[in-house]
Coordinates of C-alpha atoms in Angstrom, one line a residue:
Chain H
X222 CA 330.4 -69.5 70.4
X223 CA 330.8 -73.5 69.7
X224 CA 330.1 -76.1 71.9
X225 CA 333.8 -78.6 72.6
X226 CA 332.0 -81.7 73.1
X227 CA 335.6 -83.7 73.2
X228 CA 336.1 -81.3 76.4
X229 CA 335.6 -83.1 79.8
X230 CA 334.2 -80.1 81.7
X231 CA 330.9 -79.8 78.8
X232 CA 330.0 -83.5 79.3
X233 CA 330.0 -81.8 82.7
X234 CA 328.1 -78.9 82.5
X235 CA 325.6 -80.9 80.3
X236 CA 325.1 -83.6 82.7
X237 CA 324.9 -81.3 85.6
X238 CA 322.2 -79.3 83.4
X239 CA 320.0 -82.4 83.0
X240 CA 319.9 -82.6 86.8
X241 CA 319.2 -79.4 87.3
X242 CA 316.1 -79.8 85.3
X243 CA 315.6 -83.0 86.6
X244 CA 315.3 -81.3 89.9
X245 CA 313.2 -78.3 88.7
X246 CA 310.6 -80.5 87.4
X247 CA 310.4 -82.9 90.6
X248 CA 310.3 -79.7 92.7
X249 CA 307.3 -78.2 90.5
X250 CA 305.9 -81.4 90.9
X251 CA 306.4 -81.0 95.2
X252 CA 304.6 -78.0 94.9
X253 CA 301.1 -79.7 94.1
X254 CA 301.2 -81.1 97.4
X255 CA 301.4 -78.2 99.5
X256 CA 298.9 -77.6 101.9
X257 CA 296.4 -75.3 100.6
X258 CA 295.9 -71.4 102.1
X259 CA 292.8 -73.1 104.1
X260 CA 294.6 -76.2 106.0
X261 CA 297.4 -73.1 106.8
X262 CA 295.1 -70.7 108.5
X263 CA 293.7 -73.9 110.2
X264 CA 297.1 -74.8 111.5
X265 CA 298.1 -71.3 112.8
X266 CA 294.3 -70.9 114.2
X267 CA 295.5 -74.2 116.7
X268 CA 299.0 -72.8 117.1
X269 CA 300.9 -75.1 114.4
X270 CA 301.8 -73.0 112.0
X271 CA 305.4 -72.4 110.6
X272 CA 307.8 -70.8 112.6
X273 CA 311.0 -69.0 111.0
X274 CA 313.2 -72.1 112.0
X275 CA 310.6 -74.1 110.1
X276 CA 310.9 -72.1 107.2
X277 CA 314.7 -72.3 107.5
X278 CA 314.9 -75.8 107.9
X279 CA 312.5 -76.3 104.5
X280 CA 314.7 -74.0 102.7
X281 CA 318.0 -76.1 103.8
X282 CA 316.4 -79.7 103.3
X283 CA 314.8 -78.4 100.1
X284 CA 318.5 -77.1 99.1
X285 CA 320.1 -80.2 99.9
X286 CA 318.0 -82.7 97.9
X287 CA 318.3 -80.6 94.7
X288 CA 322.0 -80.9 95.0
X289 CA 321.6 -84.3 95.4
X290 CA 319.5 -84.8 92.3
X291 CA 321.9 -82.7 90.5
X292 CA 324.5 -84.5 91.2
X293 CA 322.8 -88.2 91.3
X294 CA 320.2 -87.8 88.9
X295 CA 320.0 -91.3 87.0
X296 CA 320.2 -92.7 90.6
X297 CA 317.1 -90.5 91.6
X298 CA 315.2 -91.3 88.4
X299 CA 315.6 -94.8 88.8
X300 CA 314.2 -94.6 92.4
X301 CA 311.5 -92.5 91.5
X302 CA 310.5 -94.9 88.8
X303 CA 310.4 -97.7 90.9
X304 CA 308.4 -95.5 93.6
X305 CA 306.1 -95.0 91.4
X306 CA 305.6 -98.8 90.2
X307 CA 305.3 -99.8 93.9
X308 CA 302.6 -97.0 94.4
X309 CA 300.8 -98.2 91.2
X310 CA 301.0 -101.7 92.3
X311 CA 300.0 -101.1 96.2
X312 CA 297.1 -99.1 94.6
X313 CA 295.6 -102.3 92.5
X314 CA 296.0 -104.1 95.2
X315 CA 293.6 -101.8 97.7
X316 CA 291.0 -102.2 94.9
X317 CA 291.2 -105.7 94.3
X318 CA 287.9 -106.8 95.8
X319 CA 288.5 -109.2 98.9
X320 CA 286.6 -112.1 99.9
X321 CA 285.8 -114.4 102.5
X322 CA 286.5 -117.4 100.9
X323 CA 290.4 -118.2 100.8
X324 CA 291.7 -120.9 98.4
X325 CA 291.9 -122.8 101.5
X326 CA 288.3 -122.7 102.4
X327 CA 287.0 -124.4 99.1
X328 CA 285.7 -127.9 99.2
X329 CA 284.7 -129.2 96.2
X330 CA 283.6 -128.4 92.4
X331 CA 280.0 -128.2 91.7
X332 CA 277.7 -127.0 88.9
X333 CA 274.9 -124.5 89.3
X334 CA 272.4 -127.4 89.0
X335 CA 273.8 -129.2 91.9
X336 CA 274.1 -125.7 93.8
X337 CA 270.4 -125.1 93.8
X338 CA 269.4 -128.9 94.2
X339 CA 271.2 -128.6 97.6
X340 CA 269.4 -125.7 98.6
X341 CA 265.5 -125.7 98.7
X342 CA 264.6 -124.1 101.8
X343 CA 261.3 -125.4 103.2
X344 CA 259.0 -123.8 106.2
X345 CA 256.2 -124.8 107.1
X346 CA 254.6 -121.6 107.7
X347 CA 255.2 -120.4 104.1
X348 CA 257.7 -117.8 104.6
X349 CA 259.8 -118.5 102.1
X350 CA 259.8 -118.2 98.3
X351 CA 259.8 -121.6 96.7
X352 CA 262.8 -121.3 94.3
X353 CA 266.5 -122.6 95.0
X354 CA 267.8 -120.5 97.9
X355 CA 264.5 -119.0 99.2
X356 CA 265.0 -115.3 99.8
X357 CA 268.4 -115.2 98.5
X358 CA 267.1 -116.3 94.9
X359 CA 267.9 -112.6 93.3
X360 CA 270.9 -112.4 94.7
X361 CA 272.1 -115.8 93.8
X362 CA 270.3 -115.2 90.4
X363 CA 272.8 -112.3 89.9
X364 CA 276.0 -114.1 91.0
X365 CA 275.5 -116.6 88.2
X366 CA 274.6 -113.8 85.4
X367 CA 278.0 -112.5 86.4
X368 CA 279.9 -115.2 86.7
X369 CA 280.5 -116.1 83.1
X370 CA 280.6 -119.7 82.0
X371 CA 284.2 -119.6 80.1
X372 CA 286.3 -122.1 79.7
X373 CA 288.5 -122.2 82.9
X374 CA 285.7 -121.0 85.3
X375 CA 285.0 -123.2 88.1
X376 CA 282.0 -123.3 90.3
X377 CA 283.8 -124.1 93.8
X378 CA 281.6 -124.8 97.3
X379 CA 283.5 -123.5 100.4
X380 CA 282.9 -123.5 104.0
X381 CA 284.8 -121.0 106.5
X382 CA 285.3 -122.3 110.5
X383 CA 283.6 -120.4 113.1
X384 CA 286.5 -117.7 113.5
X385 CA 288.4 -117.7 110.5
X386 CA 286.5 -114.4 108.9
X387 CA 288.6 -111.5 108.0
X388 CA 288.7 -108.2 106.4
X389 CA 284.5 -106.5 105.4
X390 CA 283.0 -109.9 106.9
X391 CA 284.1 -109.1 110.0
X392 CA 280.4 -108.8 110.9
X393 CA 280.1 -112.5 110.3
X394 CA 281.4 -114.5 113.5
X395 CA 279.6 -117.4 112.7
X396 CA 281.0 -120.7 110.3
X397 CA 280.3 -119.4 106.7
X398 CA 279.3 -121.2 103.6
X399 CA 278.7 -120.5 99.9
X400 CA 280.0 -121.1 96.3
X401 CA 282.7 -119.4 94.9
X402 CA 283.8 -118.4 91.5
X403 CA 287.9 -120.0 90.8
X404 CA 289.3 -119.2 87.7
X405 CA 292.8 -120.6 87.3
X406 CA 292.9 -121.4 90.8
X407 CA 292.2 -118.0 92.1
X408 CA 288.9 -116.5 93.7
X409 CA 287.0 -114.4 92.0
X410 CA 283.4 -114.1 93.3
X411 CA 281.8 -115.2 96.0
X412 CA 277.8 -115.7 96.9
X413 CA 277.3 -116.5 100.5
X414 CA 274.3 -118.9 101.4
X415 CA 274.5 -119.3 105.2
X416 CA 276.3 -116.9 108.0
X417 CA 275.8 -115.2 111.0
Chain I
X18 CA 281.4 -94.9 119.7
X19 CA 278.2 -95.2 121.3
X20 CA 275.9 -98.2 123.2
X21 CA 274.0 -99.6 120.2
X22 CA 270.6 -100.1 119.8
X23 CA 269.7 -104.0 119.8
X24 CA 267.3 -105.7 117.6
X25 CA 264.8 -107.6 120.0
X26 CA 263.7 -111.2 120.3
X27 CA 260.2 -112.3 120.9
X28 CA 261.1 -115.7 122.3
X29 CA 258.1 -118.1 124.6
X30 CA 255.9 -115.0 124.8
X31 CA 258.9 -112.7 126.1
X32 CA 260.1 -109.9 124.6
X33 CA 263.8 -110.0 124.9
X34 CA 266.7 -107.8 124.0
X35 CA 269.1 -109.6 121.1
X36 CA 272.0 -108.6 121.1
X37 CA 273.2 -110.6 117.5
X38 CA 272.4 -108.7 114.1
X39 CA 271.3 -111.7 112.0
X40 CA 269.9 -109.6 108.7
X41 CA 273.7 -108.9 108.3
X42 CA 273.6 -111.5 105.6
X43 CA 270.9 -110.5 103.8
X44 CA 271.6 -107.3 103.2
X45 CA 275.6 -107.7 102.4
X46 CA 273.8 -110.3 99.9
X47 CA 271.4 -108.0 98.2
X48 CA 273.7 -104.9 98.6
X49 CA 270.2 -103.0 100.6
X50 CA 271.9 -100.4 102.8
X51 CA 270.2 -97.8 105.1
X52 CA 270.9 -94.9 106.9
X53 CA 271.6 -94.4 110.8
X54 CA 269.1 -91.8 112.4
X55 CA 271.5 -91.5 115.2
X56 CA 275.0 -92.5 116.6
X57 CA 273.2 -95.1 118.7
X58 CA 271.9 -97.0 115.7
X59 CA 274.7 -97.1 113.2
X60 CA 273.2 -100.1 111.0
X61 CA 270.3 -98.0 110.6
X62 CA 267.0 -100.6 111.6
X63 CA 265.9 -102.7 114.5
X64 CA 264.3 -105.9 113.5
X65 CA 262.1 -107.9 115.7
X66 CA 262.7 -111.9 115.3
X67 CA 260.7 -113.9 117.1
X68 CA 261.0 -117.9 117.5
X69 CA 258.6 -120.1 116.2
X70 CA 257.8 -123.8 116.7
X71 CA 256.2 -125.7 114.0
X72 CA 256.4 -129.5 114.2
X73 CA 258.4 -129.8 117.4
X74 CA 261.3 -127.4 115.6
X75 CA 262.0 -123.5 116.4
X76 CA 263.1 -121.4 113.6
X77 CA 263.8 -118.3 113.5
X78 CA 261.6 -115.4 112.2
X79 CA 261.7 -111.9 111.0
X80 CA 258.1 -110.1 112.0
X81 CA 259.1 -106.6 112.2
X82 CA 261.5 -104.4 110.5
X83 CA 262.1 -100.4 111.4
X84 CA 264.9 -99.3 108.8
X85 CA 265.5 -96.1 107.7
X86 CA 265.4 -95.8 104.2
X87 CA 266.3 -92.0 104.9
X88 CA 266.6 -89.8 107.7
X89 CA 262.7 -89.6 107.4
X90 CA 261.5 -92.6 104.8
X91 CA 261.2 -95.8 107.2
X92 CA 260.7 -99.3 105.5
X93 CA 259.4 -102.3 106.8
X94 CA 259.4 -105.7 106.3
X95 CA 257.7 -106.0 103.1
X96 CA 259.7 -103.6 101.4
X97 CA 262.9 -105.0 101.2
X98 CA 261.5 -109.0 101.3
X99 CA 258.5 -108.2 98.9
X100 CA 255.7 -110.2 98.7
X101 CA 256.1 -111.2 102.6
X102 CA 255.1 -109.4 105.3
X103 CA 257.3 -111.4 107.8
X104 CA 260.4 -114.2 106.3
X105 CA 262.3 -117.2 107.8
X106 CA 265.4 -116.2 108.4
X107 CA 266.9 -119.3 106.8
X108 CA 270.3 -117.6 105.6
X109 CA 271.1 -117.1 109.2
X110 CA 273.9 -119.8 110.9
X111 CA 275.7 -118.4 114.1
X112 CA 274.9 -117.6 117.7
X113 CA 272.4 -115.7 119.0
X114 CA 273.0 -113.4 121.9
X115 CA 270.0 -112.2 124.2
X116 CA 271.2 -110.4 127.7
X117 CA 269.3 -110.4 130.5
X118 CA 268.3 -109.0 133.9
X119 CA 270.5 -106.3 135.9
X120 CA 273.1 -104.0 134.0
X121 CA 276.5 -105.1 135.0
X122 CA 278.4 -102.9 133.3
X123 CA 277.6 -100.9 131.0
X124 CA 280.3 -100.0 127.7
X125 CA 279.9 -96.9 125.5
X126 CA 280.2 -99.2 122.1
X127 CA 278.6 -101.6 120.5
X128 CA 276.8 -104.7 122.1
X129 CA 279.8 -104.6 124.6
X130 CA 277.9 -103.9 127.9
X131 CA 277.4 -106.6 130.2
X132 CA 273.7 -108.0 131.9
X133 CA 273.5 -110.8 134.7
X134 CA 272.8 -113.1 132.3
X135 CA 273.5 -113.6 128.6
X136 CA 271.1 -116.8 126.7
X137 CA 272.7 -117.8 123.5
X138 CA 270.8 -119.7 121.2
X139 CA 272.9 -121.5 118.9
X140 CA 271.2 -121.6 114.8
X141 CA 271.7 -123.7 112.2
X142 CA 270.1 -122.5 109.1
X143 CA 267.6 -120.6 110.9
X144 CA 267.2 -123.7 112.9
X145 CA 267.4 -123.7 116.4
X146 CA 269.9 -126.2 117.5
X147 CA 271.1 -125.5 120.8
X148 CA 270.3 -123.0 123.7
X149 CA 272.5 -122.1 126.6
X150 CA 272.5 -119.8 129.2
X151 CA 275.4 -117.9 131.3
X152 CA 275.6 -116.1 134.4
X153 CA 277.7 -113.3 134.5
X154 CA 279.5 -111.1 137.2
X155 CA 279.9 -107.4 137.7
X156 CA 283.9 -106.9 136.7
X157 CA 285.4 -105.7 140.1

């Protein structure tokens, strides 16, 4: 038997082929989401299990889309690629870390010198290690080990208004202060002096 | 979520309820995290601060530190400040919040329940800069 590829109707069958694997493979792919054996017992224990219209309805929508990919199957890919970009992107985003200190909220440039000048804590009854930043020495001491001294890096001070606090610093209700680490105009670190 | 444990205040001899959690700071700083012993206790310690004058100013003062390590290892002061038994708070800049006489209302969450009267004591640095007081009512 020899394949006619001048003839309409095997361009056809051949496109219509890709789909259908097209649709196989996104429908295998479905099938690693399905609620384990486990989450189903749990669901018919608390009466919320699958009832035979349920079953029906599945079958029918599941029908439905694989004629559609079938049919529209660059369309889908292209969706599903950009889907997939968007997830990838939204899921770099979540694990950006996110700071206090908004590009709005920076003052001025300093270096690390100038940093510790400005803060010697003093008490008078002692309680308090005599190094720049009293008992936030370490962590301040760790900040500048990771901050990396490249060209481009910048050493910003920033204060935040009483009231302006978002996102993990949500404990903090108080006006907040501390130096930040801007490369290319952007925040990267942050080490938080004062706060409340 | 349930009433919260407060830290507490020793403040001109009194031992007051605070109602503020100013080693917040400190420990988001040096990453230190404990564990709660209970849903009433979620941060997992109770400090007690206490005020101090020296020279005509009041600072602020950790003295005493219950924080659970683990369920059963509790840590003190000392362990997470080393080499001081009690510290000046100096990282602290906010408002303090110590309630006061009668239960007004009370709220199952957080700090949110109300007392006849709430002191503030404003802080600057672990200084004390301003102090105010307010009388509340019972909500009707």
């Amino acid at each position: 038997m020899s394949i006619h590829w001048n003839d309409w109707i095997t361009w056809l069958y051949a496109y219509l082929g890709v789909g259908l694997m097209t649709a196989l493979t996104f429908y295998g792919f479905s099938l690693k989401d399905r609620p384990t054996q486990f989450v189903k017992d749990m669901r018919s224990a608390l009466g919320l299990g699958k009832t035979l219209k349920d079953h029906l309805q599945d079958i029918f929508v599941y029908s439905i889309a694989m004629l559609v990919i079938c049919v529209g199957w660059p369309g889908f890919l292209v969706w599903a690629a950009l889907k997939k970009r968007e997830d990838r992107m939204r899921e770099l985003k979540e694990d950006e870390p996110t700071f206090i200190c908004k590009p709005e909220f920076l003052v001025r440039t300093v270096s690390p010198l100038e940093a510790e000048q400005a803060n010697h804590v003093h008490d008078p009854l002692g309680l308090v290690p005599k190094v720049p930043f009293g008992h936030l020495n370490g962590p301040w001491g760790r900040f500048l080990a990771e901050f990396g001294f490249e060209d481009g890096n910048e050493l910003w001070y920033f204060e935040v208004p009483k009231g302006e606090s978002s996102g993990e610093y949500d404990i903090f209700d108080g006006p907040i202060c501390g130096y930040a680490k801007v490369v290319k105009g952007k925040v990267c670190g942050e080490f938080i002096v004062e706060g409340g | 979520m349930t009433a919260q444990a407060s830290e507490r205040l020793i403040y001109g001899g009194k031992d007051i309820r605070l109602c503020s959690n100013p080693l917040s700071l400190y420990l988001k700083q040096t990453g230190i995290k404990f564990e709660s012993p209970s849903t009433a206790c979620w941060r997992g310690y109770i400090g007690t601060w206490e005020i101090i004058e020296s020279a005509g100013v009041e600072r602020l003062y950790l003295v005493e530190l219950s924080a659970h390590r683990s369920y059963e290892e509790i840590v003190g002061v000392s362990d997470i400040f080393p080499g001081f038994d009690r510290v000046f708070a100096h990282w602290f800049t906010g408002e303090l919040r110590c309630p006061q006489g009668a239960l007004l209302d009370y709220v199952h969450g957080g700090y949110s329940s109300t007392y006849e009267y709430d002191l503030f004591l404003e802080i600057k640095k672990g200084l004390v800069i301003n102090q105010r007081a307010v009388h509340n009512k019972a909500r009707s």
